[in-house]
Structures are given as structure tokens and as C-alpha cells.
Amino acid sequence: MIVKKTMTMSEKILARASQKHNVQAGEVVWSKVNVLMTHDPCSPGVISIFKKEFGNQAKIWDPEGHIMIPDHFVFTSDEKANANIRMMRDFAQEQGHKYFYDPHSKDYKGVCHIALAQEGHNRPGEVLVGTDSHTVTSGAFGTFAIGVGNTDAAFILGTGEILLRVPDTIKVIFHGRLGSNIMAKDLILLLLKDLTTQGATYQSIEFTGETIDNMTIEDRMTLCNMVIEAGAKNGIIIPNDSTIEYINARSNIRDFDIIAPDQSAHYTKVLEYDVTNIQPQIAKPHSPDNVDSIDNLEGEKIDRAYIGSCTGGKSSDFYAAAKILKNHKVSIDTFGVPATREVFYEIINQKIGDLSVYEILVNAGVNMTTEPSCAACCGGPIDTFGRVNNAMSVISTTNRNFSGRMGAKSAKIYLGSPYSVASTAITGYITNPKVFLKN
């Protein structure tokens, strides 16, 4: 007789993927992989290992399952960076890839984690693996999404499988109505403050609660994106109706299943937050868990503002920044990098009043690029747009603020929501966005 155990979302997905009736935390399973994503920093290494272990003439397990997305070091004269993309292009032609988003073609997208969503590669109940730690972003779609190294990715490339230890799960409940100056970024920073960078190591974080129920898919992506900063294996959310509508508009695949946890599933920890009265949160240098309320940091001088990345470069992020910046001018250097081409086109067409979001940002003095990429979020070559090349204080919508993360090791990086970053860009000092949202 088969005894059915109660399971969390991640356990249920891994049970299905490993063709088991049930699994439990700590169990090691062979899991089928639905989607493998590799980007330009890692694809060459993955390809080299694949050819070494499976043979130079070997074919990958699924030409439609391997998604290659250059995004990190794309718009640069750096020869090594460009060589990486050439290697990806050659491999895609050799293997007959359906999804290689070449930056030298109309197919180019931008930041991989946003492109995966926009191109319909994120589906509930599936296993998605990527060679980037922020692959966890896709958990917003009810997907078991994790980052891995080159060796694991190469093995998946040849077999379509991965050996995984089933993670424990932390349940995080957000309830209450968000204040007008609060965004999803504030919630994940608040959680990081409590968990710290080691508080969820190799655990799944399952988000739930009425606040989550009412969130847009892009807000959910912001939450899941930064669970890795707590050491989590993955973040995951039950898809709501708007999430399913988003997926159906972008994917022809309909045979996915929405997975929900069992009511009596076991969690290692349950954290509950009433968001009604929280204030904007800021991560101070040099760690994303070094978090404080913005009210305790007001008046801190800032030299540069940056709006972009998989965390803070989505359409809704630029819309939020434009709400603050409309009829104002920035007083410090401010850079804007749309995460993808779709984001760029959306902010050109989306209006606040009689002006587009893009027009508002440019009129305010934001230095906007037309070339979507990771850009300065991860530093990059010296000619990277927005890169921090000397000692300064920067406030950014990105997800990491370790020393040297955006370039110069001497720089101090603060992390905040698009509201907080835009408000600070106007004054030149860390500023609570409520000042500009009164009307």
C-alpha cells in the first residue's frame, strides 16, 4: 500500500518530476528538467563540459528545452565577452536550437530572467534550471526554479535530468494592505533583514497571504528574485488568475498543472508579517541583509542612482519611478536600463497623463539606454553602461550590494525600491518616497 505524505509546493513538483508518489525534505531524487537556461558568462563552460563528457558530435537532450540568452556582457568592445556570444551562436546552429536570443539579431531579448517570463518559458508545476543564481525569479509562476553550476548544466544538456536533494521549506505569510509608498522590494528586504544571508540556506521559501494574492506577476517576480540572497534554494508562489493569463498570452503550451501545498504540509519555519504600517526598507553597504528603515537613513548623501536589472528593471519598476519623477528633475547622475526590449517598448507606449513613462524619465534627466541588458548590476567590462568606476555612494534597484558588485570596490551601494531610488535621485539624499506621493 502506498502511503501518501502531505507535501509542500516544491516537494510536490519534485515528486512529479522524479515520478514518485511522494518525496520528503532531505531525500535525493533524479528529477526531470523541463527547461535549461544558460547565459553568456556560463554557456561556453557548459558547452565545453558537455562536449568533453558526451562527445564532440553529441546532441543535446532537447533543442527546444535549452534556452540560451546572452545578457550580462553584451554591449561592449571586450573581446572575451564577444567570443562567448560567438561560441553560443555556433553551438545553437550546430544543435538546431529553437531559442537562442542573439544580441546581433531581432531575436535579442535582454535580461534572461525577465525574458524567460516574457517569452513563455515559465510554466507552473515544471522544473526550470539556469546557470544563474537569480533563476529563482521564475518561482513566481509556480515553477520549481533553481540556479546551478556549469557541470550540473552540462549533465542536464546531455540527459535532461538532475540529481537533487529535496529542500526543506520556510513558509512566509504577508497580509494587510501595502502603503502607498511601499513596493514588493521593501517586503523582500524586510524578510532578508530577519532571515539574514544564511537564514534559508538550501531551503525553499513559499510565499502566501492576502498581500501576495493581490500582487501582480512582476511584484511576485521581485520577491522570488531575491530569495537567493537569504541562501534559499528557490522561492515559489501559487499562481493566481492574472499569472495564468500572463502565461497563456505568451506560451502555446497548456498542459501544465497548478500545484498547491497540502494544508498539513511540514514547514521548518513560518514567518508572518502585517505589511500595513511598514516603512520603505533600504539595504546598506555591503550586504543585502544589512537592512534598515528608510526613516533611519534619511539625509544620507548619494552620488548616483540606478534603475534596472532583473529585480528592478521591469515595466512596473520604471512606471513607479516615473510616478515619482514626473514634473521633477534628478539632482544626481541617474541611469536607467530596461531589462528587456519588451520593457523598453512598453515604457515608450505606457502613459502617465499625457506623457509616456520613457518621456517622463528622460525629461527628468535620467540617462536611459536603448540597449537592454544586465549592464552595471554585475559590474562588467569597463565600458559597461552605468558602471561604477570610482569611489561613490550609489542607490540602486538591483539585488546585490557586495563590495565591487557594480564595479569599483571602493563604491558604497544601497538597495531600495524604484520609489525610493527615484525619490533619492531628485534630492541627492536618501529620501522617503512619501514626500513625492502625497498627491
CSV table of C-alpha atoms in Angstrom, one decimal:
chain,number,residue,atom,x,y,z
A,1,MET,CA,0.0,0.0,0.0
A,2,ILE,CA,1.3,3.5,-0.9
A,3,VAL,CA,1.2,5.9,2.0
A,4,LYS,CA,0.7,9.5,0.7
A,5,LYS,CA,2.5,12.1,2.7
A,6,THR,CA,1.5,15.7,2.8
A,7,MET,CA,3.8,17.9,0.8
A,8,THR,CA,4.8,21.5,0.2
A,9,MET,CA,4.8,23.0,-3.3
A,10,SER,CA,8.4,22.2,-4.0
A,11,GLU,CA,8.1,18.7,-2.7
A,12,LYS,CA,5.0,18.1,-4.9
A,13,ILE,CA,6.8,19.3,-8.1
A,14,LEU,CA,9.9,17.3,-7.4
A,15,ALA,CA,7.8,14.2,-6.7
A,16,ARG,CA,6.1,14.5,-10.1
A,17,ALA,CA,9.4,15.3,-11.8
A,18,SER,CA,11.1,12.2,-10.3
A,19,GLN,CA,8.0,10.0,-11.0
A,20,LYS,CA,7.4,9.3,-7.3
A,21,HIS,CA,4.1,9.3,-5.4
A,22,ASN,CA,5.7,11.5,-2.7
A,23,VAL,CA,9.1,12.8,-1.6
A,24,GLN,CA,10.2,14.4,1.6
A,25,ALA,CA,12.8,17.0,2.5
A,26,GLY,CA,16.3,15.6,2.6
A,27,GLU,CA,15.5,12.8,0.1
A,28,VAL,CA,17.8,12.7,-3.0
A,29,VAL,CA,16.0,12.3,-6.3
A,30,TRP,CA,16.7,12.2,-10.0
A,31,SER,CA,14.5,14.9,-11.4
A,32,LYS,CA,13.4,15.5,-15.0
A,33,VAL,CA,14.2,19.1,-16.2
A,34,ASN,CA,11.7,20.9,-18.4
A,35,VAL,CA,13.8,24.0,-19.2
A,36,LEU,CA,17.5,24.7,-19.0
A,37,MET,CA,18.6,28.3,-19.4
A,38,THR,CA,22.2,29.3,-19.9
A,39,HIS,CA,23.6,32.8,-20.4
A,40,ASP,CA,26.8,34.3,-21.9
A,41,PRO,CA,29.1,34.1,-18.8
A,42,CYS,CA,28.4,30.3,-18.4
A,43,SER,CA,27.3,28.9,-21.8
A,44,PRO,CA,30.9,28.4,-23.0
A,45,GLY,CA,31.8,26.5,-19.9
A,46,VAL,CA,28.7,24.4,-20.1
A,47,ILE,CA,29.3,23.7,-23.8
A,48,SER,CA,32.9,22.7,-23.2
A,49,ILE,CA,32.0,20.3,-20.4
A,50,PHE,CA,29.1,18.8,-22.5
A,51,LYS,CA,31.4,18.1,-25.4
A,52,LYS,CA,34.1,16.7,-23.2
A,53,GLU,CA,31.8,14.3,-21.4
A,54,PHE,CA,29.3,13.4,-24.1
A,55,GLY,CA,31.5,13.7,-27.2
A,56,ASN,CA,32.1,16.4,-29.8
A,57,GLN,CA,29.3,15.1,-32.0
A,58,ALA,CA,26.8,14.5,-29.2
A,59,LYS,CA,23.3,16.0,-29.5
A,60,ILE,CA,21.6,17.8,-26.6
A,61,TRP,CA,18.6,16.2,-24.9
A,62,ASP,CA,16.1,18.7,-26.3
A,63,PRO,CA,16.8,21.6,-28.8
A,64,GLU,CA,13.6,23.3,-27.6
A,65,GLY,CA,14.3,22.8,-23.9
A,66,HIS,CA,17.7,24.6,-23.8
A,67,ILE,CA,17.2,28.3,-23.8
A,68,MET,CA,20.3,30.4,-24.5
A,69,ILE,CA,20.1,34.1,-23.5
A,70,PRO,CA,23.1,36.4,-23.7
A,71,ASP,CA,22.5,39.3,-21.3
A,72,HIS,CA,25.4,40.0,-19.0
A,73,PHE,CA,28.3,41.4,-21.1
A,74,VAL,CA,26.6,42.1,-24.4
A,75,PHE,CA,27.1,45.7,-25.5
A,76,THR,CA,30.8,46.0,-25.0
A,77,SER,CA,34.0,46.1,-27.1
A,78,ASP,CA,35.5,43.4,-24.7
A,79,GLU,CA,36.8,40.6,-26.9
A,80,LYS,CA,36.4,37.8,-24.4
A,81,ALA,CA,32.8,38.8,-23.9
A,82,ASN,CA,32.1,38.8,-27.6
A,83,ALA,CA,33.9,35.5,-28.0
A,84,ASN,CA,31.4,34.0,-25.5
A,85,ILE,CA,28.5,35.0,-27.6
A,86,ARG,CA,30.1,33.7,-30.8
A,87,MET,CA,30.5,30.3,-29.1
A,88,MET,CA,26.8,30.4,-28.2
A,89,ARG,CA,25.8,31.2,-31.7
A,90,ASP,CA,27.9,28.4,-33.2
A,91,PHE,CA,26.5,25.9,-30.7
A,92,ALA,CA,22.9,27.0,-31.5
A,93,GLN,CA,23.5,26.4,-35.2
A,94,GLU,CA,25.2,23.1,-34.6
A,95,GLN,CA,22.4,21.8,-32.3
A,96,GLY,CA,19.4,23.3,-34.1
A,97,HIS,CA,18.3,25.4,-31.1
A,98,LYS,CA,14.9,26.9,-31.3
A,99,TYR,CA,15.6,29.5,-28.6
A,100,PHE,CA,18.9,31.4,-29.0
A,101,TYR,CA,18.2,35.1,-28.4
A,102,ASP,CA,21.1,36.5,-30.4
A,103,PRO,CA,22.1,40.1,-29.5
A,104,HIS,CA,23.0,40.7,-33.1
A,105,SER,CA,19.5,39.9,-34.4
A,106,LYS,CA,15.9,41.0,-34.0
A,107,ASP,CA,15.5,38.0,-31.6
A,108,TYR,CA,17.6,39.6,-28.9
A,109,LYS,CA,15.6,40.0,-25.6
A,110,GLY,CA,17.7,41.2,-22.7
A,111,VAL,CA,18.0,40.0,-19.1
A,112,CYS,CA,17.4,36.3,-19.0
A,113,HIS,CA,15.1,36.1,-16.0
A,114,ILE,CA,12.7,38.6,-17.5
A,115,ALA,CA,13.0,37.2,-21.0
A,116,LEU,CA,12.1,33.7,-19.7
A,117,ALA,CA,8.9,35.1,-18.4
A,118,GLN,CA,8.0,37.3,-21.4
A,119,GLU,CA,8.8,34.5,-23.9
A,120,GLY,CA,6.5,32.0,-22.2
A,121,HIS,CA,9.2,29.7,-20.8
A,122,ASN,CA,7.9,29.8,-17.2
A,123,ARG,CA,5.1,27.4,-16.5
A,124,PRO,CA,3.5,26.2,-13.3
A,125,GLY,CA,4.5,22.7,-11.9
A,126,GLU,CA,7.6,22.4,-14.1
A,127,VAL,CA,11.3,22.3,-13.2
A,128,LEU,CA,13.4,25.1,-14.6
A,129,VAL,CA,17.2,25.2,-14.1
A,130,GLY,CA,19.5,28.0,-15.0
A,131,THR,CA,23.2,28.9,-14.8
A,132,ASP,CA,22.5,32.0,-12.8
A,133,SER,CA,21.6,32.3,-9.1
A,134,HIS,CA,18.6,34.6,-9.8
A,135,THR,CA,16.9,31.8,-11.9
A,136,VAL,CA,14.8,31.6,-8.7
A,137,THR,CA,12.8,34.5,-10.2
A,138,SER,CA,10.8,32.0,-12.2
A,139,GLY,CA,9.3,30.6,-9.0
A,140,ALA,CA,6.8,33.5,-9.2
A,141,PHE,CA,5.0,31.3,-11.8
A,142,GLY,CA,4.6,28.3,-9.5
A,143,THR,CA,7.7,26.8,-11.1
A,144,PHE,CA,10.5,25.0,-9.2
A,145,ALA,CA,13.3,27.2,-10.5
A,146,ILE,CA,16.9,27.0,-9.3
A,147,GLY,CA,20.4,28.1,-10.3
A,148,VAL,CA,23.2,25.6,-10.8
A,149,GLY,CA,26.8,25.5,-11.9
A,150,ASN,CA,28.3,24.6,-15.3
A,151,THR,CA,28.8,20.9,-14.5
A,152,ASP,CA,25.2,20.3,-13.5
A,153,ALA,CA,24.0,22.3,-16.5
A,154,ALA,CA,26.2,20.2,-18.9
A,155,PHE,CA,24.8,17.0,-17.4
A,156,ILE,CA,21.3,18.3,-18.0
A,157,LEU,CA,22.2,19.2,-21.5
A,158,GLY,CA,23.1,15.6,-22.2
A,159,THR,CA,20.4,13.8,-20.2
A,160,GLY,CA,17.5,16.2,-19.3
A,161,GLU,CA,17.9,15.2,-15.6
A,162,ILE,CA,19.5,16.5,-12.5
A,163,LEU,CA,20.3,14.9,-9.1
A,164,LEU,CA,18.7,17.0,-6.4
A,165,ARG,CA,18.2,16.9,-2.6
A,166,VAL,CA,14.6,17.9,-1.8
A,167,PRO,CA,14.8,21.1,0.2
A,168,ASP,CA,13.0,21.9,3.4
A,169,THR,CA,10.5,24.8,3.2
A,170,ILE,CA,10.0,28.0,5.0
A,171,LYS,CA,6.5,29.5,4.8
A,172,VAL,CA,6.3,33.3,4.6
A,173,ILE,CA,2.9,34.9,5.0
A,174,PHE,CA,2.3,38.6,4.1
A,175,HIS,CA,-1.1,40.0,5.0
A,176,GLY,CA,-2.5,43.5,5.1
A,177,ARG,CA,-2.6,46.3,2.5
A,178,LEU,CA,0.6,47.9,1.3
A,179,GLY,CA,1.1,51.6,2.0
A,180,SER,CA,1.2,54.0,-1.0
A,181,ASN,CA,5.0,54.3,-0.7
A,182,ILE,CA,5.7,50.5,-0.4
A,183,MET,CA,6.6,48.1,-3.1
A,184,ALA,CA,7.5,44.4,-3.2
A,185,LYS,CA,11.2,45.2,-3.0
A,186,ASP,CA,10.5,46.6,0.5
A,187,LEU,CA,8.9,43.3,1.6
A,188,ILE,CA,11.8,41.1,0.4
A,189,LEU,CA,14.3,43.5,2.0
A,190,LEU,CA,12.4,43.2,5.3
A,191,LEU,CA,12.5,39.4,5.0
A,192,LEU,CA,16.2,39.5,4.4
A,193,LYS,CA,16.7,41.6,7.4
A,194,ASP,CA,15.1,38.9,9.5
A,195,LEU,CA,16.5,35.8,7.8
A,196,THR,CA,20.0,37.2,7.0
A,197,THR,CA,22.1,35.9,4.1
A,198,GLN,CA,22.4,32.5,5.7
A,199,GLY,CA,18.9,32.1,7.2
A,200,ALA,CA,17.4,30.0,4.5
A,201,THR,CA,20.3,28.0,3.2
A,202,TYR,CA,19.2,25.3,0.8
A,203,GLN,CA,15.5,25.8,1.7
A,204,SER,CA,12.5,26.7,-0.4
A,205,ILE,CA,10.7,29.8,0.5
A,206,GLU,CA,6.9,29.5,-0.1
A,207,PHE,CA,5.1,32.9,-0.2
A,208,THR,CA,1.4,33.2,0.6
A,209,GLY,CA,-1.1,35.5,2.2
A,210,GLU,CA,-3.6,38.1,1.0
A,211,THR,CA,-0.9,40.6,0.2
A,212,ILE,CA,0.6,38.0,-2.2
A,213,ASP,CA,-2.8,37.1,-3.6
A,214,ASN,CA,-3.3,40.7,-4.7
A,215,MET,CA,0.2,41.2,-6.2
A,216,THR,CA,0.9,41.5,-9.9
A,217,ILE,CA,3.2,38.9,-11.6
A,218,GLU,CA,6.1,41.4,-11.7
A,219,ASP,CA,5.8,42.1,-8.0
A,220,ARG,CA,5.9,38.4,-7.4
A,221,MET,CA,9.0,38.1,-9.5
A,222,THR,CA,10.7,40.7,-7.4
A,223,LEU,CA,10.0,38.7,-4.3
A,224,CYS,CA,11.2,35.4,-5.7
A,225,ASN,CA,14.2,37.0,-7.4
A,226,MET,CA,15.9,37.9,-4.1
A,227,VAL,CA,15.3,34.7,-2.0
A,228,ILE,CA,18.8,33.6,-3.1
A,229,GLU,CA,20.2,36.5,-1.0
A,230,ALA,CA,19.0,34.5,2.0
A,231,GLY,CA,20.7,31.4,0.7
A,232,ALA,CA,17.4,29.8,-0.4
A,233,LYS,CA,17.3,27.0,-2.9
A,234,ASN,CA,14.2,28.5,-4.5
A,235,GLY,CA,11.2,30.8,-4.0
A,236,ILE,CA,7.7,29.8,-5.1
A,237,ILE,CA,4.2,31.2,-5.2
A,238,ILE,CA,0.8,29.6,-6.2
A,239,PRO,CA,-0.2,31.3,-9.5
A,240,ASN,CA,-3.3,33.5,-9.4
A,241,ASP,CA,-5.6,34.1,-12.3
A,242,SER,CA,-3.6,37.1,-13.6
A,243,THR,CA,-0.5,34.9,-13.6
A,244,ILE,CA,-2.2,32.3,-15.7
A,245,GLU,CA,-3.5,34.9,-18.1
A,246,TYR,CA,0.1,36.2,-18.4
A,247,ILE,CA,1.4,32.7,-19.2
A,248,ASN,CA,-1.4,31.9,-21.7
A,249,ALA,CA,-0.7,35.1,-23.6
A,250,ARG,CA,2.9,34.1,-24.1
A,251,SER,CA,3.0,30.3,-24.3
A,252,ASN,CA,1.3,27.8,-26.6
A,253,ILE,CA,1.8,25.0,-24.0
A,254,ARG,CA,-1.3,24.5,-22.0
A,255,ASP,CA,-0.7,21.1,-20.3
A,256,PHE,CA,0.8,22.5,-17.1
A,257,ASP,CA,-0.7,21.9,-13.7
A,258,ILE,CA,-1.0,24.5,-10.9
A,259,ILE,CA,0.5,23.0,-7.8
A,260,ALA,CA,-0.7,24.0,-4.3
A,261,PRO,CA,0.8,22.7,-1.0
A,262,ASP,CA,-1.2,20.4,1.2
A,263,GLN,CA,-2.8,22.1,4.2
A,264,SER,CA,-0.9,20.0,6.7
A,265,ALA,CA,2.5,20.2,4.9
A,266,HIS,CA,5.5,20.5,7.1
A,267,TYR,CA,7.5,23.7,7.3
A,268,THR,CA,10.7,24.3,9.1
A,269,LYS,CA,9.6,27.8,10.0
A,270,VAL,CA,6.6,30.0,9.5
A,271,LEU,CA,7.1,33.8,9.3
A,272,GLU,CA,4.1,36.1,9.3
A,273,TYR,CA,4.1,39.9,8.5
A,274,ASP,CA,1.4,42.5,8.7
A,275,VAL,CA,2.5,44.9,6.0
A,276,THR,CA,0.0,47.7,6.8
A,277,ASN,CA,2.4,50.0,8.7
A,278,ILE,CA,5.8,49.1,7.4
A,279,GLN,CA,8.1,51.8,6.0
A,280,PRO,CA,10.3,51.6,2.9
A,281,GLN,CA,13.4,49.4,3.5
A,282,ILE,CA,17.0,50.1,2.4
A,283,ALA,CA,19.9,47.6,2.3
A,284,LYS,CA,23.1,49.4,3.4
A,285,PRO,CA,26.6,48.6,2.2
A,286,HIS,CA,27.9,45.9,1.8
A,287,SER,CA,25.2,43.2,2.2
A,288,PRO,CA,21.6,42.8,1.1
A,289,ASP,CA,20.6,41.8,4.7
A,290,ASN,CA,22.1,45.0,6.2
A,291,VAL,CA,18.6,46.5,6.1
A,292,ASP,CA,17.2,49.5,7.9
A,293,SER,CA,14.0,51.6,7.7
A,294,ILE,CA,14.4,54.5,5.3
A,295,ASP,CA,13.5,56.9,8.1
A,296,ASN,CA,16.7,56.0,9.9
A,297,LEU,CA,18.8,56.8,6.8
A,298,GLU,CA,17.1,60.0,5.5
A,299,GLY,CA,19.7,62.6,4.7
A,300,GLU,CA,22.4,60.1,3.7
A,301,LYS,CA,24.2,61.7,0.7
A,302,ILE,CA,24.1,59.8,-2.5
A,303,ASP,CA,26.1,60.4,-5.7
A,304,ARG,CA,24.3,58.2,-8.2
A,305,ALA,CA,21.0,56.4,-8.8
A,306,TYR,CA,20.5,53.3,-10.9
A,307,ILE,CA,17.2,51.8,-12.1
A,308,GLY,CA,17.5,48.4,-13.8
A,309,SER,CA,18.2,44.7,-13.5
A,310,CYS,CA,16.1,41.6,-13.2
A,311,THR,CA,14.9,42.8,-9.8
A,312,GLY,CA,14.2,46.5,-10.6
A,313,GLY,CA,14.2,47.0,-14.4
A,314,LYS,CA,10.7,45.7,-15.3
A,315,SER,CA,8.0,47.8,-16.8
A,316,SER,CA,6.3,48.3,-13.4
A,317,ASP,CA,9.5,49.4,-11.9
A,318,PHE,CA,10.0,52.2,-14.5
A,319,TYR,CA,6.4,53.1,-14.1
A,320,ALA,CA,6.8,53.5,-10.4
A,321,ALA,CA,10.0,55.6,-10.9
A,322,ALA,CA,8.1,57.8,-13.4
A,323,LYS,CA,5.3,58.4,-10.9
A,324,ILE,CA,7.9,60.0,-8.6
A,325,LEU,CA,9.9,61.8,-11.2
A,326,LYS,CA,7.1,63.4,-13.2
A,327,ASN,CA,7.5,67.2,-13.1
A,328,HIS,CA,10.8,66.8,-11.2
A,329,LYS,CA,14.5,66.8,-12.2
A,330,VAL,CA,17.1,64.5,-10.8
A,331,SER,CA,20.0,66.2,-9.0
A,332,ILE,CA,22.5,63.4,-9.3
A,333,ASP,CA,23.6,61.1,-12.2
A,334,THR,CA,20.8,58.7,-12.7
A,335,PHE,CA,20.9,55.7,-15.1
A,336,GLY,CA,18.0,53.7,-16.4
A,337,VAL,CA,18.4,50.2,-18.1
A,338,PRO,CA,15.2,48.4,-19.2
A,339,ALA,CA,15.6,44.7,-18.5
A,340,THR,CA,14.4,43.7,-22.0
A,341,ARG,CA,13.3,45.1,-25.3
A,342,GLU,CA,9.7,44.4,-24.4
A,343,VAL,CA,10.1,46.5,-21.3
A,344,PHE,CA,11.7,49.3,-23.4
A,345,TYR,CA,8.7,49.2,-25.9
A,346,GLU,CA,6.2,49.2,-23.0
A,347,ILE,CA,7.6,52.2,-21.3
A,348,ILE,CA,7.6,54.1,-24.6
A,349,ASN,CA,3.9,53.4,-25.0
A,350,GLN,CA,2.7,53.4,-21.4
A,351,LYS,CA,1.5,56.8,-20.3
A,352,ILE,CA,1.1,58.8,-17.1
A,353,GLY,CA,-1.2,61.6,-18.1
A,354,ASP,CA,-0.1,63.0,-21.5
A,355,LEU,CA,3.5,61.7,-21.4
A,356,SER,CA,4.9,58.3,-21.8
A,357,VAL,CA,6.9,56.7,-19.0
A,358,TYR,CA,10.0,57.0,-21.1
A,359,GLU,CA,9.4,60.7,-21.8
A,360,ILE,CA,8.9,61.4,-18.1
A,361,LEU,CA,12.2,59.7,-17.2
A,362,VAL,CA,14.2,61.5,-20.0
A,363,ASN,CA,12.6,64.8,-19.1
A,364,ALA,CA,13.6,64.3,-15.5
A,365,GLY,CA,17.2,63.9,-16.6
A,366,VAL,CA,17.5,60.1,-16.4
A,367,ASN,CA,20.2,58.7,-18.7
A,368,MET,CA,18.2,56.0,-20.4
A,369,THR,CA,19.8,53.4,-22.6
A,370,THR,CA,18.1,51.7,-25.6
A,371,GLU,CA,20.1,48.6,-25.1
A,372,PRO,CA,18.6,46.2,-22.5
A,373,SER,CA,21.0,44.1,-20.6
A,374,CYS,CA,22.3,43.4,-17.1
A,375,ALA,CA,24.6,46.4,-17.5
A,376,ALA,CA,26.1,47.7,-14.3
A,377,CYS,CA,24.2,45.4,-12.0
A,378,CYS,CA,27.1,43.0,-12.1
A,379,GLY,CA,29.9,45.5,-12.9
A,380,GLY,CA,31.1,44.1,-16.2
A,381,PRO,CA,33.7,45.4,-18.6
A,382,ILE,CA,35.0,49.0,-18.1
A,383,ASP,CA,32.8,50.4,-20.9
A,384,THR,CA,29.6,48.9,-19.4
A,385,PHE,CA,26.7,51.4,-19.3
A,386,GLY,CA,26.2,52.9,-15.8
A,387,ARG,CA,29.2,51.0,-14.4
A,388,VAL,CA,30.6,52.5,-11.1
A,389,ASN,CA,34.2,53.2,-11.8
A,390,ASN,CA,35.3,55.1,-8.7
A,391,ALA,CA,34.5,55.7,-5.1
A,392,MET,CA,30.9,57.0,-4.7
A,393,SER,CA,27.7,56.2,-3.0
A,394,VAL,CA,25.0,54.7,-5.2
A,395,ILE,CA,21.4,53.8,-4.6
A,396,SER,CA,20.1,51.1,-6.9
A,397,THR,CA,17.0,48.9,-7.7
A,398,THR,CA,19.3,45.9,-8.1
A,399,ASN,CA,19.6,42.9,-5.8
A,400,ARG,CA,23.2,42.8,-4.5
A,401,ASN,CA,25.5,45.4,-2.9
A,402,PHE,CA,28.6,43.4,-2.1
A,403,SER,CA,31.9,45.4,-2.4
A,404,GLY,CA,32.7,45.6,-6.1
A,405,ARG,CA,29.4,44.3,-7.3
A,406,MET,CA,28.7,47.3,-9.6
A,407,GLY,CA,32.3,48.0,-10.4
A,408,ALA,CA,34.7,49.8,-8.1
A,409,LYS,CA,35.3,48.1,-4.8
A,410,SER,CA,35.5,51.5,-3.2
A,411,ALA,CA,31.9,52.3,-4.0
A,412,LYS,CA,29.1,52.1,-1.5
A,413,ILE,CA,25.9,50.5,-2.8
A,414,TYR,CA,22.5,51.0,-1.2
A,415,LEU,CA,19.5,48.9,-2.4
A,416,GLY,CA,15.9,50.2,-2.5
A,417,SER,CA,12.6,50.1,-4.4
A,418,PRO,CA,12.1,52.1,-7.6
A,419,TYR,CA,10.1,54.6,-5.5
A,420,SER,CA,13.0,55.0,-3.0
A,421,VAL,CA,15.6,55.3,-5.7
A,422,ALA,CA,13.7,57.8,-7.8
A,423,SER,CA,13.0,60.0,-4.7
A,424,THR,CA,16.6,59.9,-3.8
A,425,ALA,CA,17.6,60.8,-7.3
A,426,ILE,CA,15.6,64.0,-7.0
A,427,THR,CA,17.1,65.2,-3.7
A,428,GLY,CA,20.6,63.7,-3.8
A,429,TYR,CA,19.9,62.2,-0.3
A,430,ILE,CA,18.1,59.1,0.8
A,431,THR,CA,14.5,60.2,0.8
A,432,ASN,CA,11.2,58.6,1.8
A,433,PRO,CA,9.1,58.4,-1.4
A,434,LYS,CA,6.0,59.6,0.6
A,435,VAL,CA,7.3,63.1,0.1
A,436,PHE,CA,6.6,62.8,-3.6
A,437,LEU,CA,3.5,60.6,-3.4
A,438,LYS,CA,1.3,63.0,-1.3
A,439,ASN,CA,-0.7,64.0,-4.3
